Short mmCIF file of C-alpha atoms and ligand atoms in Angstrom, two decimals:
data_model
loop_
_atom_site.label_atom_id
_atom_site.label_comp_id
_atom_site.label_asym_id
_atom_site.label_seq_id
_atom_site.Cartn_x
_atom_site.Cartn_y
_atom_site.Cartn_z
CA UNK A 14 49.66 -32.80 -68.78
CA UNK A 15 48.29 -35.33 -66.21
CA UNK A 16 48.76 -34.07 -62.49
CA UNK A 17 49.08 -36.20 -59.80
CA UNK A 18 49.39 -35.79 -56.13
CA UNK A 19 51.53 -37.76 -53.95
CA UNK A 20 50.82 -37.72 -49.99
CA UNK A 21 54.25 -38.61 -48.54
CA UNK A 22 56.21 -37.56 -51.53
CA UNK A 23 59.34 -36.97 -49.17
CA UNK A 24 60.03 -40.64 -48.06
CA UNK A 25 61.28 -43.16 -49.96
CA UNK A 26 58.43 -44.47 -52.10
CA UNK A 27 57.37 -40.78 -52.65
CA UNK A 28 60.99 -39.75 -54.46
CA UNK A 29 61.01 -42.98 -56.40
CA UNK A 30 57.60 -41.98 -57.38
CA UNK A 31 57.83 -38.34 -58.21
CA UNK A 32 60.66 -38.95 -60.55
CA UNK A 33 59.08 -41.72 -62.46
CA UNK A 34 56.26 -39.50 -62.97
CA UNK A 35 58.23 -36.29 -63.95
CA UNK A 36 59.85 -38.70 -66.63
CA UNK A 37 56.53 -39.52 -67.99
CA UNK A 38 55.32 -35.85 -68.34
CA UNK A 39 53.13 -35.43 -65.35
CA UNK A 40 53.07 -32.46 -63.54
CA UNK A 41 54.06 -33.36 -60.14
CA UNK A 42 51.98 -32.11 -56.72
CA UNK A 43 53.28 -32.99 -53.30
CA UNK A 44 51.47 -32.35 -49.88
CA UNK A 45 54.18 -31.92 -47.05
CA UNK A 46 54.03 -30.65 -43.26
CA UNK A 47 54.95 -27.05 -42.96
CA UNK A 48 57.83 -27.74 -40.70
CA UNK A 49 59.04 -29.70 -43.53
CA UNK A 50 59.08 -26.63 -46.25
CA UNK A 51 60.87 -24.63 -43.15
CA UNK A 52 63.97 -27.02 -42.95
CA UNK A 53 64.07 -28.42 -46.26
CA UNK A 54 67.89 -29.52 -46.16
CA UNK A 55 67.06 -32.11 -43.42
CA UNK A 56 63.49 -33.00 -44.41
CA UNK A 57 63.24 -32.87 -48.30
CA UNK A 58 66.59 -34.29 -49.01
CA UNK A 59 65.32 -37.31 -50.78
CA UNK A 60 63.87 -35.23 -53.58
CA UNK A 61 66.45 -32.40 -53.30
CA UNK A 62 67.23 -32.92 -56.95
CA UNK A 63 63.91 -32.52 -58.07
CA UNK A 64 62.77 -29.47 -55.89
CA UNK A 65 62.65 -27.08 -58.63
CA UNK A 66 60.11 -29.93 -60.61
CA UNK A 67 57.79 -30.61 -57.94
CA UNK A 68 54.88 -28.39 -56.64
CA UNK A 69 54.79 -29.03 -52.83
CA UNK A 70 51.70 -27.82 -50.81
CA UNK A 71 51.79 -27.57 -47.02
CA UNK A 72 49.16 -29.76 -45.18
CA UNK A 73 48.62 -32.18 -43.07
CA UNK A 74 46.99 -36.20 -42.92
CA UNK A 75 45.25 -35.13 -39.50
CA UNK A 76 43.33 -31.78 -41.25
CA UNK A 77 40.43 -32.99 -43.40
CA UNK A 78 40.23 -28.90 -43.96
CA UNK A 79 44.12 -28.82 -45.14
CA UNK A 80 43.20 -32.03 -47.42
CA UNK A 81 40.33 -30.76 -49.08
CA UNK A 82 41.64 -27.01 -49.93
CA UNK A 83 44.58 -28.79 -51.78
CA UNK A 84 42.31 -31.10 -53.74
CA UNK A 85 39.70 -28.84 -55.14
CA UNK A 86 43.24 -26.61 -55.77
CA UNK A 87 44.96 -29.12 -57.77
CA UNK A 88 41.88 -31.42 -59.33
CA UNK A 89 44.66 -34.13 -59.61
CA UNK A 90 43.90 -36.95 -62.10
CA UNK A 91 46.00 -39.20 -60.31
CA UNK A 92 46.75 -39.34 -56.14
CA UNK A 93 49.11 -41.65 -54.69
CA UNK A 94 48.24 -41.90 -50.45
CA UNK A 95 51.68 -42.74 -49.25
CA UNK A 96 51.52 -40.79 -46.41
CA UNK A 97 51.49 -42.28 -42.85
CA UNK A 98 53.53 -43.44 -39.96
CA UNK A 99 55.23 -46.34 -41.14
CA UNK A 100 57.18 -47.53 -38.58
CA UNK A 101 56.06 -50.59 -36.78
CA UNK A 102 57.94 -50.97 -33.98
CA UNK A 103 56.65 -46.70 -33.17
CA UNK A 104 53.15 -47.98 -33.62
CA UNK A 105 53.74 -50.38 -30.11
CA UNK A 106 54.77 -47.05 -28.34
CA UNK A 107 51.61 -44.62 -29.82
CA UNK A 108 49.25 -46.89 -31.01
CA UNK A 109 46.77 -44.00 -30.80
CA UNK A 110 48.67 -41.34 -32.65
CA UNK A 111 49.33 -44.05 -35.60
CA UNK A 112 46.01 -45.19 -35.80
CA UNK A 113 44.53 -42.05 -35.69
CA UNK A 114 46.72 -40.60 -38.28
CA UNK A 115 47.26 -43.72 -40.57
CA UNK A 116 42.84 -44.26 -40.74
CA UNK A 117 41.68 -40.44 -40.70
CA UNK A 118 44.49 -39.30 -42.66
CA UNK A 119 43.23 -42.15 -45.65
CA UNK A 120 39.91 -41.61 -44.64
CA UNK A 121 40.08 -37.55 -45.05
CA UNK A 122 41.79 -37.81 -48.47
CA UNK A 123 39.26 -40.13 -50.31
CA UNK A 124 36.23 -38.19 -49.01
CA UNK A 125 38.46 -34.97 -50.20
CA UNK A 126 38.11 -37.01 -53.44
CA UNK A 127 34.79 -38.35 -53.79
CA UNK A 128 33.74 -34.32 -52.96
CA UNK A 129 35.75 -32.42 -55.45
CA UNK A 130 37.83 -34.51 -57.53
CA UNK A 131 35.16 -37.78 -57.61
CA UNK A 132 37.13 -38.79 -61.45
CA UNK A 133 40.80 -38.78 -60.16
CA UNK A 134 42.30 -42.07 -59.64
CA UNK A 135 43.56 -43.30 -56.58
CA UNK A 136 46.45 -45.40 -54.79
CA UNK A 137 46.16 -46.43 -51.40
CA UNK A 138 50.07 -47.94 -49.64
CA UNK A 139 48.44 -50.94 -48.17
CA UNK A 140 50.84 -53.36 -46.93
CA UNK A 141 51.89 -56.81 -46.25
CA UNK A 142 51.72 -55.92 -42.49
CA UNK A 143 48.34 -56.45 -42.71
CA UNK A 144 48.63 -60.29 -43.38
CA UNK A 145 50.17 -60.41 -39.81
CA UNK A 146 50.13 -63.70 -38.07
CA UNK A 147 49.86 -65.42 -41.67
CA UNK A 148 47.37 -67.75 -42.66
CA UNK A 149 49.45 -69.46 -45.51
CA UNK A 150 52.13 -68.60 -47.38
CA UNK A 151 52.46 -67.74 -49.83
CA UNK A 152 50.35 -64.85 -49.72
CA UNK A 153 48.00 -63.64 -51.94
CA UNK A 154 45.26 -61.26 -52.85
CA UNK A 155 42.94 -63.67 -50.99
CA UNK A 156 44.61 -64.56 -48.05
CA UNK A 157 42.82 -63.31 -44.87
CA UNK A 158 44.55 -60.47 -42.98
CA UNK A 159 44.95 -61.14 -39.25
CA UNK A 160 47.29 -57.66 -37.97
CA UNK A 161 49.84 -57.87 -35.47
CA UNK A 162 50.70 -54.33 -34.81
CA UNK A 163 48.58 -51.36 -34.58
CA UNK A 164 50.03 -49.96 -38.02
CA UNK A 165 49.10 -53.34 -39.28
CA UNK A 166 45.59 -52.60 -38.26
CA UNK A 167 45.64 -49.01 -39.55
CA UNK A 168 46.68 -50.40 -42.78
CA UNK A 169 43.69 -53.35 -42.68
CA UNK A 170 41.15 -50.25 -42.15
CA UNK A 171 43.04 -47.86 -44.89
CA UNK A 172 42.85 -50.87 -47.34
CA UNK A 173 38.79 -51.29 -46.74
CA UNK A 174 38.35 -47.91 -46.86
CA UNK A 175 40.03 -47.79 -50.23
CA UNK A 176 37.71 -50.90 -51.51
CA UNK A 177 34.02 -49.40 -49.53
CA UNK A 178 35.04 -45.73 -51.82
CA UNK A 179 35.48 -48.15 -54.53
CA UNK A 180 32.27 -49.70 -54.22
CA UNK A 181 29.90 -47.30 -52.53
CA UNK A 182 31.16 -44.11 -54.96
CA UNK A 183 32.11 -45.66 -58.07
CA UNK A 184 36.08 -44.01 -56.92
CA UNK A 185 38.99 -45.63 -59.47
CA UNK A 186 40.25 -46.77 -55.98
CA UNK A 187 43.36 -49.33 -55.67
CA UNK A 188 45.39 -51.21 -53.01
CA UNK A 189 48.86 -51.88 -53.30
CA UNK A 190 49.64 -54.68 -50.96
CA UNK A 191 53.30 -53.97 -51.09
CA UNK A 192 55.87 -56.34 -49.41
CA UNK A 193 58.87 -54.57 -47.45
CA UNK A 194 60.84 -52.32 -50.24
CA UNK A 195 64.14 -50.89 -50.10
CA UNK A 196 66.47 -48.97 -51.18
CA UNK A 197 69.70 -46.42 -50.62
CA UNK A 198 66.62 -43.79 -49.97
CA UNK A 199 65.21 -45.99 -46.62
CA UNK A 200 64.98 -44.51 -43.04
CA UNK A 201 67.64 -45.54 -41.07
CA UNK A 202 64.73 -47.00 -38.32
CA UNK A 203 64.08 -49.79 -40.80
CA UNK A 204 65.97 -52.98 -40.25
CA UNK A 205 67.86 -53.25 -43.77
CA UNK A 206 69.02 -50.09 -43.89
CA UNK A 207 70.19 -50.24 -40.17
CA UNK A 208 72.08 -52.85 -40.71
CA UNK A 209 73.83 -51.77 -44.17
CA UNK A 210 74.91 -48.02 -42.35
CA UNK A 211 75.83 -50.18 -39.18
CA UNK A 212 78.23 -52.10 -41.45
CA UNK A 213 79.72 -49.03 -43.43
CA UNK A 214 80.31 -47.46 -39.85
CA UNK A 215 82.04 -50.25 -38.57
CA UNK A 216 83.80 -50.82 -41.68
CA UNK A 217 84.82 -47.01 -41.44
CA UNK A 218 85.75 -47.27 -37.80
CA UNK A 219 82.90 -45.25 -36.55
CA UNK A 220 81.21 -47.74 -34.73
CA UNK A 221 82.20 -50.91 -32.70
CA UNK A 222 79.34 -52.95 -32.86
CA UNK A 223 75.03 -52.80 -34.10
CA UNK A 224 72.35 -53.79 -31.74
CA UNK A 225 69.81 -55.98 -33.43
CA UNK A 226 66.31 -57.35 -32.39
CA UNK A 227 64.50 -60.64 -33.62
CA UNK A 228 66.75 -61.77 -36.40
CA UNK A 229 65.18 -65.30 -36.84
CA UNK A 230 61.87 -62.92 -38.61
CA UNK A 231 61.40 -63.75 -42.74
CA UNK A 232 60.30 -60.84 -45.16
CA UNK A 233 60.38 -60.53 -48.80
CA UNK A 234 62.57 -57.76 -49.45
CA UNK A 235 62.25 -56.15 -52.89
CA UNK A 236 63.90 -53.20 -54.62
CA UNK A 237 61.47 -49.89 -53.64
CA UNK A 238 62.47 -48.59 -57.53
CA UNK A 239 60.22 -51.34 -59.34
CA UNK A 240 57.56 -51.26 -56.40
CA UNK A 241 56.38 -48.06 -57.20
CA UNK A 242 56.59 -48.72 -61.08
CA UNK A 243 53.73 -50.93 -59.91
CA UNK A 244 51.77 -48.28 -57.60
CA UNK A 245 52.00 -46.60 -61.34
CA UNK A 246 50.40 -49.42 -63.83
CA UNK A 247 47.55 -50.06 -61.09
CA UNK A 248 46.34 -46.71 -62.12
CA UNK A 249 46.80 -47.65 -65.52
CA UNK A 250 44.35 -49.92 -65.85
CA UNK A 251 40.71 -50.11 -67.30
CA UNK A 252 39.27 -51.10 -64.44
CA UNK A 253 40.29 -50.48 -60.22
CA UNK A 254 41.91 -53.37 -58.10
CA UNK A 255 44.37 -54.57 -55.00
CA UNK A 256 47.56 -56.82 -56.43
CA UNK A 257 49.97 -58.21 -54.47
CA UNK A 258 53.73 -57.05 -54.92
CA UNK A 259 56.54 -58.92 -53.42
CA UNK A 260 59.54 -60.80 -54.73
CA UNK A 261 58.25 -64.35 -53.76
CA UNK A 262 61.44 -65.16 -52.36
CA UNK A 263 61.83 -64.79 -48.00
CA UNK A 264 64.95 -64.45 -46.55
CA UNK A 265 65.85 -64.24 -42.32
CA UNK A 266 66.99 -60.61 -40.88
CA UNK A 267 69.96 -62.93 -40.04
CA UNK A 268 70.61 -63.40 -44.07
CA UNK A 269 70.57 -59.80 -44.78
CA UNK A 270 73.13 -59.34 -42.23
CA UNK A 271 75.31 -61.85 -43.16
CA UNK A 272 75.55 -60.91 -46.82
CA UNK A 273 75.52 -57.07 -46.41
CA UNK A 274 78.50 -57.59 -43.59
CA UNK A 275 80.26 -59.74 -46.47
CA UNK A 276 80.06 -57.30 -48.90
CA UNK A 277 81.92 -54.89 -46.51
CA UNK A 278 84.56 -57.61 -45.77
CA UNK A 279 82.89 -57.70 -42.31
CA UNK A 280 82.82 -61.08 -40.16
CA UNK A 281 79.22 -60.35 -38.88
CA UNK A 282 79.52 -62.47 -35.81
CA UNK A 283 81.90 -60.61 -34.42
CA UNK A 284 80.31 -57.12 -34.70
CA UNK A 285 76.36 -57.64 -34.19
CA UNK A 286 74.41 -58.28 -30.56
CA UNK A 287 70.76 -59.24 -29.85
CA UNK A 288 68.95 -56.79 -27.85
CA UNK A 289 65.79 -58.08 -26.35
CA UNK A 290 64.85 -54.82 -26.02
CA UNK A 291 64.13 -54.34 -29.53
CA UNK A 292 61.99 -57.40 -30.27
CA UNK A 293 58.43 -56.37 -30.99
CA UNK A 294 55.42 -57.83 -28.27
CA UNK A 295 53.56 -59.09 -31.51
CA UNK A 296 56.19 -60.18 -33.94
CA UNK A 297 55.29 -61.15 -37.71
CA UNK A 298 57.01 -64.02 -38.65
CA UNK A 299 57.27 -64.79 -41.73
CA UNK A 300 55.99 -62.68 -45.20
CA UNK A 301 56.29 -64.59 -48.78
CA UNK A 302 53.99 -62.42 -51.03
CA UNK A 303 52.71 -64.41 -54.16
CA UNK A 304 53.02 -61.95 -56.93
CA UNK A 305 51.43 -63.80 -60.24
CA UNK A 306 48.30 -61.40 -60.46
CA UNK A 307 50.52 -58.02 -60.50
CA UNK A 308 52.59 -59.92 -63.43
CA UNK A 309 49.43 -61.21 -65.54
CA UNK A 310 47.63 -58.27 -65.20
CA UNK A 311 50.13 -55.35 -64.76
CA UNK A 312 52.97 -56.85 -66.33
CA UNK A 313 54.91 -56.33 -63.26
CA UNK A 314 57.50 -58.12 -62.24
CA UNK A 315 60.45 -57.51 -59.39
CA UNK A 316 64.09 -56.81 -61.47
CA UNK A 317 66.58 -56.41 -58.85
CA UNK A 318 67.31 -59.38 -56.40
CA UNK A 319 67.55 -60.10 -53.09
CA UNK A 320 71.85 -60.30 -53.32
CA UNK A 321 71.79 -57.14 -55.87
CA UNK A 322 69.27 -54.70 -53.53
CA UNK A 323 71.87 -55.84 -50.65
CA UNK A 324 75.22 -54.88 -52.67
CA UNK A 325 73.53 -51.78 -53.60
CA UNK A 326 72.66 -50.50 -49.92
CA UNK A 327 75.96 -52.02 -48.59
CA UNK A 328 77.68 -49.77 -51.54
CA UNK A 329 76.07 -46.69 -50.98
CA UNK A 330 76.29 -46.63 -47.54
CA UNK A 331 80.04 -47.26 -47.84
CA UNK A 332 80.14 -44.35 -49.65
CA UNK A 333 78.13 -42.15 -47.67
CA UNK A 334 80.88 -42.95 -44.83
CA UNK A 335 84.03 -42.29 -46.52
CA UNK A 336 85.89 -39.59 -45.76
CA UNK A 337 85.83 -38.77 -49.34
CA UNK A 338 81.92 -38.52 -49.93
O1 G4F B 420 62.62 -52.73 -41.64
P1 G4F B 420 61.47 -53.22 -39.85
O2 G4F B 420 61.19 -52.34 -39.36
O3 G4F B 420 60.25 -53.53 -41.20
P2 G4F B 420 58.53 -54.20 -41.40
O4 G4F B 420 58.34 -54.23 -39.81
O5 G4F B 420 58.60 -55.60 -41.32
O6 G4F B 420 57.79 -53.19 -41.79
C1 G4F B 420 58.01 -52.77 -42.89
O7 G4F B 420 57.41 -53.51 -43.86
C2 G4F B 420 56.07 -52.92 -44.24
C3 G4F B 420 55.55 -54.29 -45.16
O8 G4F B 420 55.71 -55.09 -44.61
C4 G4F B 420 55.89 -51.71 -44.41
F1 G4F B 420 54.34 -51.86 -44.00
C5 G4F B 420 56.06 -50.86 -42.97
O9 G4F B 420 55.58 -50.33 -43.45
C6 G4F B 420 57.58 -51.26 -42.81
O10 G4F B 420 58.09 -50.55 -44.61
O11 G4F B 420 61.25 -54.72 -39.73
C7 G4F B 420 61.83 -56.12 -40.47
C8 G4F B 420 61.76 -57.38 -39.40
C9 G4F B 420 61.34 -57.18 -38.27
O12 G4F B 420 60.54 -59.20 -38.19
C10 G4F B 420 61.42 -56.76 -37.10
O13 G4F B 420 61.51 -57.33 -35.78
O14 G4F B 420 63.24 -56.80 -38.93
C11 G4F B 420 63.11 -57.04 -37.55
N1 G4F B 420 64.45 -56.55 -36.52
C12 G4F B 420 65.38 -57.50 -36.05
N2 G4F B 420 65.82 -56.31 -35.46
C13 G4F B 420 64.05 -55.38 -36.65
C14 G4F B 420 66.00 -55.29 -35.87
N3 G4F B 420 63.59 -54.34 -37.11
C15 G4F B 420 64.35 -52.67 -37.14
N4 G4F B 420 63.33 -52.05 -37.31
N5 G4F B 420 65.42 -52.68 -36.33
C16 G4F B 420 66.34 -53.61 -35.42
O15 G4F B 420 66.75 -53.54 -34.95
#
């Protein structure tokens, strides 16, 4: 039985990926903070239904010793490094902790694997935020990086560390440069969930308006369940490599709002207010990914389109706020 280790197993991607790996017969191990084990109701809700099937270890991205011990004990065949401070806005508020945790965490786990499980295949959750002030649209694996946030900078460093471990130590290390990916399990701080939850709450009479920042930003939004399949496929290839995972379509935040409120039967213009305080000090104006390399080599393509993604998220949030749910 193959053993997989997932950092960030409690997040959206960790929840989809662990289900996928369990279905494929893997023994799935996850690293979680000690506080999460003490408060499973709030912190482990996304993996509640599979809690008995996964093996959780308490550890922290800030502690090399804890990661080293876990890797030594499990000796995984595959490691999916998803954990990070992943909220771009917050990275401006606390740039030091974002940069420390994200860069050191990646470095620590790579080093622990090199020392204790050098045959383990490694996946790094790289990000389209690395393209930042884009030099070219659509973005490919060859597009130069120009990150616009401490988060983006930390992901460029993680990507370079991953490449360096591949080239210097022959580790099977891949980066998935994933564009925005969403689902009903998305955290409430990200704009898509903020919008679908906001629309559902307004519809249910629980809120009167929704405050948002920049409505003109354009993102390439896909479905997280599709994107975690791509992570798995990267580690099944004969050679390690880096791949852009995207839909190839871009939409403004305004279009997302219009569609989401429309699904809830609401006219968004009556409820959505723009708040300058929610604008970022430096914005990534447009992201649109070219996934042709993944299509050719991994035989991967997105299954859920933009409209269906918005509908899926709104419907789930309408159910969640309904009095009978
Ligand atoms: O949903 P967001 O916060 O996602 P963002 O910044 O694009 O980052 C996400 O995708 C990345 C992949 O490219 C990941 F690496 C990263 O970890 C994260 O998952 O914001 C999307 C856009 C931005 O342009 C933002 O300025 O929505 C705009 N926006 C407008 N109003 C807002 C809001 N974003 C948030 N979070 N909240 C708002 O009220």
